[in-house]
Coordinates of C-alpha atoms in Angstrom, one line a residue:
X1 CA -22.4 -8.1 -30.5
X2 CA -19.3 -8.5 -27.7
X3 CA -18.9 -11.9 -26.7
X4 CA -17.9 -12.4 -23.1
X5 CA -14.4 -13.0 -22.6
X6 CA -13.9 -16.8 -21.8
X7 CA -15.8 -17.9 -24.9
X8 CA -14.1 -17.4 -28.1
X9 CA -12.6 -14.1 -28.4
X10 CA -11.1 -12.2 -31.4
X11 CA -8.2 -11.1 -29.1
X12 CA -5.7 -13.5 -28.1
X13 CA -3.1 -12.4 -25.5
X14 CA -2.1 -15.7 -23.7
X15 CA -3.3 -17.6 -20.9
X16 CA -2.7 -14.7 -18.3
X17 CA -5.0 -12.3 -20.2
X18 CA -7.8 -15.0 -20.8
X19 CA -7.7 -16.2 -17.3
X20 CA -7.8 -12.7 -15.7
X21 CA -10.8 -11.6 -17.8
X22 CA -12.6 -14.9 -18.0
X23 CA -13.1 -15.5 -14.1
X24 CA -13.7 -11.9 -13.0
X25 CA -16.9 -11.5 -11.6
X26 CA -18.0 -7.8 -10.6
X27 CA -20.5 -7.6 -7.6
X28 CA -22.4 -4.4 -6.7
X29 CA -20.1 -1.8 -6.2
X30 CA -20.4 0.8 -3.2
X31 CA -19.0 4.4 -3.3
X32 CA -16.9 6.1 -0.6
X33 CA -16.3 9.7 -0.2
X34 CA -12.7 10.4 -1.4
X35 CA -11.8 12.5 1.7
X36 CA -12.9 9.6 4.0
X37 CA -10.3 7.2 5.4
X38 CA -11.8 4.0 6.2
X39 CA -11.7 2.9 10.2
X40 CA -9.3 0.2 10.8
X41 CA -11.0 -3.3 11.1
X42 CA -8.4 -5.2 13.0
X43 CA -7.6 -4.7 16.6
X44 CA -3.8 -5.7 16.0
X45 CA -3.8 -2.6 13.4
X46 CA -5.3 -0.1 15.8
X47 CA -3.2 -1.4 18.9
X48 CA 0.1 -0.4 16.7
X49 CA -1.2 3.0 15.8
X50 CA -2.1 3.8 19.9
X51 CA 1.2 2.4 20.6
X52 CA 3.2 4.7 18.4
X53 CA 0.9 7.6 19.2
X54 CA 1.3 7.3 22.8
X55 CA 5.0 7.1 22.3
X56 CA 5.0 10.1 20.2
X57 CA 3.1 12.0 23.0
X58 CA 5.7 10.8 25.7
X59 CA 8.5 12.1 23.3
X60 CA 6.9 15.6 23.1
X61 CA 6.5 15.9 26.7
X62 CA 9.6 14.2 27.7
X63 CA 12.1 14.2 25.0
X64 CA 15.0 11.7 24.9
X65 CA 14.5 11.0 28.6
X66 CA 11.8 8.7 27.8
X67 CA 14.1 6.7 25.4
X68 CA 15.3 4.2 28.2
X69 CA 11.7 3.3 28.8
X70 CA 11.3 2.1 25.2
X71 CA 14.1 -0.4 25.6
X72 CA 12.8 -2.2 28.6
X73 CA 11.3 -5.6 27.5
X74 CA 8.2 -6.8 29.0
X75 CA 6.9 -3.2 29.3
X76 CA 4.0 -1.8 27.3
X77 CA 6.6 -0.5 24.6
X78 CA 8.5 -3.6 23.8
X79 CA 6.9 -7.2 23.9
X80 CA 8.1 -10.1 22.2
X81 CA 8.4 -9.0 18.4
X82 CA 6.7 -5.8 18.9
X83 CA 8.8 -3.2 19.8
X84 CA 9.3 0.7 19.2
X85 CA 12.1 2.3 17.3
X86 CA 12.8 6.0 16.8
X87 CA 15.1 7.6 14.2
X88 CA 15.9 11.5 13.7
X89 CA 14.6 12.9 10.3
X90 CA 18.4 12.3 9.1
X91 CA 18.1 8.7 9.3
X92 CA 20.0 8.0 12.6
X93 CA 18.5 5.3 14.8
X94 CA 18.3 6.6 18.2
X95 CA 16.2 3.7 19.8
X96 CA 16.2 -0.1 18.6
X97 CA 15.3 -2.5 21.4
X98 CA 16.1 -5.7 19.9
X99 CA 19.5 -4.9 18.9
X100 CA 21.1 -2.1 21.3
X101 CA 24.6 -2.5 19.7
X102 CA 23.3 -1.1 16.6
X103 CA 21.7 2.1 17.7
X104 CA 23.2 5.3 16.7
X105 CA 24.0 4.1 13.1
X106 CA 22.8 5.9 9.9
X107 CA 20.1 3.9 8.1
X108 CA 19.0 6.2 5.5
X109 CA 20.0 3.8 2.6
X110 CA 18.5 1.0 4.3
X111 CA 16.7 -1.6 2.1
X112 CA 14.8 -4.7 2.4
X113 CA 15.7 -8.0 0.7
X114 CA 13.7 -6.9 -2.4
X115 CA 15.2 -3.7 -2.5
X116 CA 12.7 -1.3 -0.9
X117 CA 14.5 1.9 0.3
X118 CA 12.9 1.5 3.6
X119 CA 15.2 4.2 5.3
X120 CA 13.9 6.7 2.9
X121 CA 10.6 5.5 2.8
X122 CA 10.4 6.0 6.8
X123 CA 11.8 9.5 6.7
X124 CA 9.9 10.7 3.7
X125 CA 6.7 9.3 5.6
X126 CA 7.5 11.5 8.8
X127 CA 8.7 14.4 7.1
X128 CA 6.0 15.0 4.3
X129 CA 2.4 15.9 5.0
X130 CA 0.8 15.1 8.3
X131 CA 3.7 13.3 9.1
X132 CA 2.3 9.7 9.5
X133 CA 1.2 6.8 7.4
X134 CA 2.3 3.1 6.8
X135 CA 5.3 1.7 5.1
X136 CA 5.2 -2.2 3.8
X137 CA 8.2 -4.2 3.4
X138 CA 10.0 -7.5 4.1
X139 CA 11.9 -8.0 7.3
X140 CA 13.0 -10.7 9.6
X141 CA 11.6 -11.3 13.3
X142 CA 14.2 -10.7 16.1
X143 CA 16.5 -14.1 16.1
X144 CA 14.9 -15.2 12.7
X145 CA 16.9 -15.0 9.7
X146 CA 13.6 -15.5 7.3
X147 CA 12.3 -12.2 6.1
X148 CA 8.2 -11.8 6.2
X149 CA 6.1 -9.0 5.2
X150 CA 5.8 -6.3 7.7
X151 CA 3.6 -3.3 8.0
X152 CA 5.1 -0.5 10.1
X153 CA 3.5 2.6 11.3
X154 CA 5.4 5.9 11.4
X155 CA 4.4 9.1 12.8
X156 CA 6.3 12.4 13.5
X157 CA 7.2 13.6 17.1
X158 CA 8.9 17.2 18.1
X159 CA 10.6 17.0 21.3
X160 CA 10.6 19.8 23.7
X161 CA 14.2 21.0 22.7
X162 CA 12.8 21.2 19.2
X163 CA 14.5 17.8 17.8
X164 CA 12.0 16.0 15.4
X165 CA 12.0 12.4 15.5
X166 CA 10.2 9.5 13.8
X167 CA 8.6 7.1 16.0
X168 CA 7.5 3.5 14.4
X169 CA 6.4 0.3 15.3
X170 CA 4.9 -2.7 13.0
X171 CA 3.4 -6.1 12.7
X172 CA 4.8 -9.1 11.0
X173 CA 2.5 -10.7 8.2
X174 CA -0.3 -8.4 9.2
X175 CA -3.7 -8.4 8.0
X176 CA -4.7 -6.3 5.4
X177 CA -6.6 -3.1 5.7
X178 CA -8.7 -0.9 3.5
X179 CA -6.9 2.1 4.9
X180 CA -3.8 0.7 3.3
X181 CA -5.3 0.6 -0.3
X182 CA -6.5 4.2 0.3
X183 CA -3.4 5.5 1.6
X184 CA -1.4 3.8 -1.7
X185 CA -4.0 4.9 -4.2
X186 CA -3.9 8.6 -2.9
X187 CA -0.2 8.5 -2.8
X188 CA -0.2 7.0 -6.6
X189 CA -3.0 9.7 -7.7
X190 CA -0.7 12.5 -6.3
X191 CA 2.6 11.3 -7.9
X192 CA 0.6 10.8 -11.2
X193 CA -0.8 14.6 -10.8
X194 CA 2.8 15.9 -10.2
X195 CA 4.6 13.7 -12.8
X196 CA 2.2 12.6 -15.6
X197 CA 2.9 9.6 -17.3
X198 CA 6.5 9.6 -16.3
X199 CA 5.2 8.1 -12.9
X200 CA 4.2 4.9 -14.9
X201 CA 7.8 3.5 -14.2
X202 CA 7.6 4.0 -10.4
X203 CA 4.1 2.3 -10.5
X204 CA 5.6 -0.8 -12.1
X205 CA 8.7 -0.9 -10.0
X206 CA 8.3 -3.6 -7.2
X207 CA 11.0 -2.0 -5.1
X208 CA 8.8 1.1 -4.6
X209 CA 6.0 1.7 -2.1
X210 CA 3.2 0.6 -4.6
X211 CA 3.8 -2.9 -4.6
X212 CA 3.6 -4.8 -1.3
X213 CA 2.0 -8.1 0.0
X214 CA 0.1 -9.2 -3.0
X215 CA -1.1 -5.8 -3.4
X216 CA -0.4 -3.5 -6.3
X217 CA -1.4 -0.1 -8.1
X218 CA -2.9 -0.1 -11.3
X219 CA -4.0 2.6 -14.0
X220 CA -6.7 2.5 -16.4
X221 CA -7.5 5.0 -19.1
X222 CA -10.9 6.9 -19.0
X223 CA -11.7 4.8 -22.2
X224 CA -10.8 1.3 -20.7
X225 CA -6.9 0.7 -22.0
X226 CA -5.0 -0.9 -19.1
X227 CA -1.8 1.4 -18.8
X228 CA 0.0 0.2 -15.7
X229 CA -0.4 -3.2 -14.4
X230 CA 2.9 -4.7 -12.6
X231 CA 1.4 -7.9 -11.6
X232 CA 0.0 -8.8 -14.9
X233 CA 1.8 -6.8 -17.5
X234 CA 0.5 -8.8 -20.3
X235 CA -2.8 -6.9 -20.5
X236 CA -1.0 -3.5 -20.4
X237 CA -2.4 -2.0 -23.8
X238 CA -5.4 -4.0 -24.0
X239 CA -8.8 -2.1 -24.2
X240 CA -10.9 -3.7 -21.6
X241 CA -13.9 -1.6 -21.8
X242 CA -15.9 -4.3 -23.4
X243 CA -14.5 -7.0 -21.6
X244 CA -17.3 -9.1 -19.7
X245 CA -17.0 -12.0 -17.3
X246 CA -18.6 -15.3 -18.1
X247 CA -22.0 -14.1 -16.8
X248 CA -21.9 -11.1 -19.1
X249 CA -21.3 -8.5 -16.5
X250 CA -18.9 -5.4 -17.7
X251 CA -15.9 -5.1 -15.7
X252 CA -13.6 -2.1 -16.4
X253 CA -16.9 -0.5 -17.5
X254 CA -18.3 -0.5 -14.3
X255 CA -15.3 0.7 -12.0
X256 CA -14.7 3.6 -14.7
X257 CA -18.3 4.7 -14.3
X258 CA -18.1 4.5 -10.6
X259 CA -14.9 6.5 -10.5
X260 CA -16.7 9.1 -13.2
X261 CA -19.6 9.7 -11.1
X262 CA -18.5 9.4 -7.5
X263 CA -15.0 10.3 -7.7
X264 CA -13.8 7.1 -6.1
X265 CA -15.3 3.9 -4.3
X266 CA -15.2 0.3 -3.8
X267 CA -15.6 -2.4 -6.2
X268 CA -15.6 -6.5 -5.1
X269 CA -14.8 -9.3 -7.8
X270 CA -12.8 -12.2 -8.5
X271 CA -9.4 -11.5 -9.8
X272 CA -6.1 -13.8 -9.7
X273 CA -3.4 -13.4 -7.3
X274 CA 0.0 -12.2 -8.6
X275 CA 1.9 -15.2 -9.8
X276 CA -1.3 -17.5 -9.8
X277 CA -3.2 -16.4 -12.8
X278 CA -5.1 -19.7 -13.1
X279 CA -6.4 -19.3 -9.5
X280 CA -9.0 -16.2 -9.0
X281 CA -9.6 -14.9 -5.4
X282 CA -12.1 -12.9 -4.1
X283 CA -10.7 -9.2 -4.2
X284 CA -11.8 -5.8 -2.7
X285 CA -10.6 -2.7 -4.9
X286 CA -10.4 0.9 -4.2
X287 CA -10.6 3.2 -7.3
X288 CA -10.0 6.7 -7.9
X289 CA -10.4 9.3 -10.6
X290 CA -7.2 11.3 -11.5
X291 CA -6.3 13.7 -14.1
X292 CA -2.9 13.1 -15.7
X293 CA -1.5 15.6 -18.3
X294 CA -5.1 17.0 -18.7
X295 CA -6.3 13.4 -19.3
X296 CA -8.8 11.7 -16.9
X297 CA -7.5 8.1 -15.8
X298 CA -8.6 5.8 -12.9
X299 CA -6.0 4.5 -10.5
X300 CA -6.7 1.6 -8.2
X301 CA -5.3 -1.0 -5.7
X302 CA -7.0 -4.0 -3.8
X303 CA -6.7 -6.7 -1.4
X304 CA -7.3 -10.4 -1.3
X305 CA -9.5 -12.4 1.0

């Protein structure tokens, strides 16, 4: 008979492993179709998306003629620490209201304090696919040297003369959104499909897109082996199929079953935040099944309340 982890268990992998599993409490799961993107839950996030889309529409009708409007402080485009920026797809900054002297710079190699290549992330977001999405990184507010987490919405806009730009605006220390998780899980699944297990190193790299705020992407084999977990690497390589919480609820088995049967969906449980293995917090996680080198795997990411 399998013993619940948290009582005596034959495998000892240190405090982190024991704490992670012992305190996890899986709640009833719900499923969302893989082709559905959750609506934004926070008005502040919706407002950023609406602002950027409106600016993109203005560029598509007026071209560069609208750029001076974006620089007017107190206008709908520039209020306090919320502003628009515009680049071309070569990484040249065209509009940057907080610091006009540093417009016309090439920022393709721009990085945040943690080494995230945000210049290339901005351009890639606008260039690829439908040309829109979120980029998460650490940045300082205008006139404040201390960087904080920022989430920026990027969209592509083509002016009447055929020039293509990226338009962006973001929020400092924003609320987390389910849509952020779905975007990153889908991106990770696509990367895994293209690169196979070679993608694991990117998923572990905290300088890449997949690690932001206290969110990270994990990968589990269909048999329950934790393959990638950058926040808690000590549990990589462990088979958690039979792992149970203190109430005897199966953990990994449940979300694997959900992904097998539904393709993707949401699970809710208690799980430690990165860097705080002794303090589990309520977490909502999105999981999706993906084929990697011909093998089914589960990729997921979650957010804490």
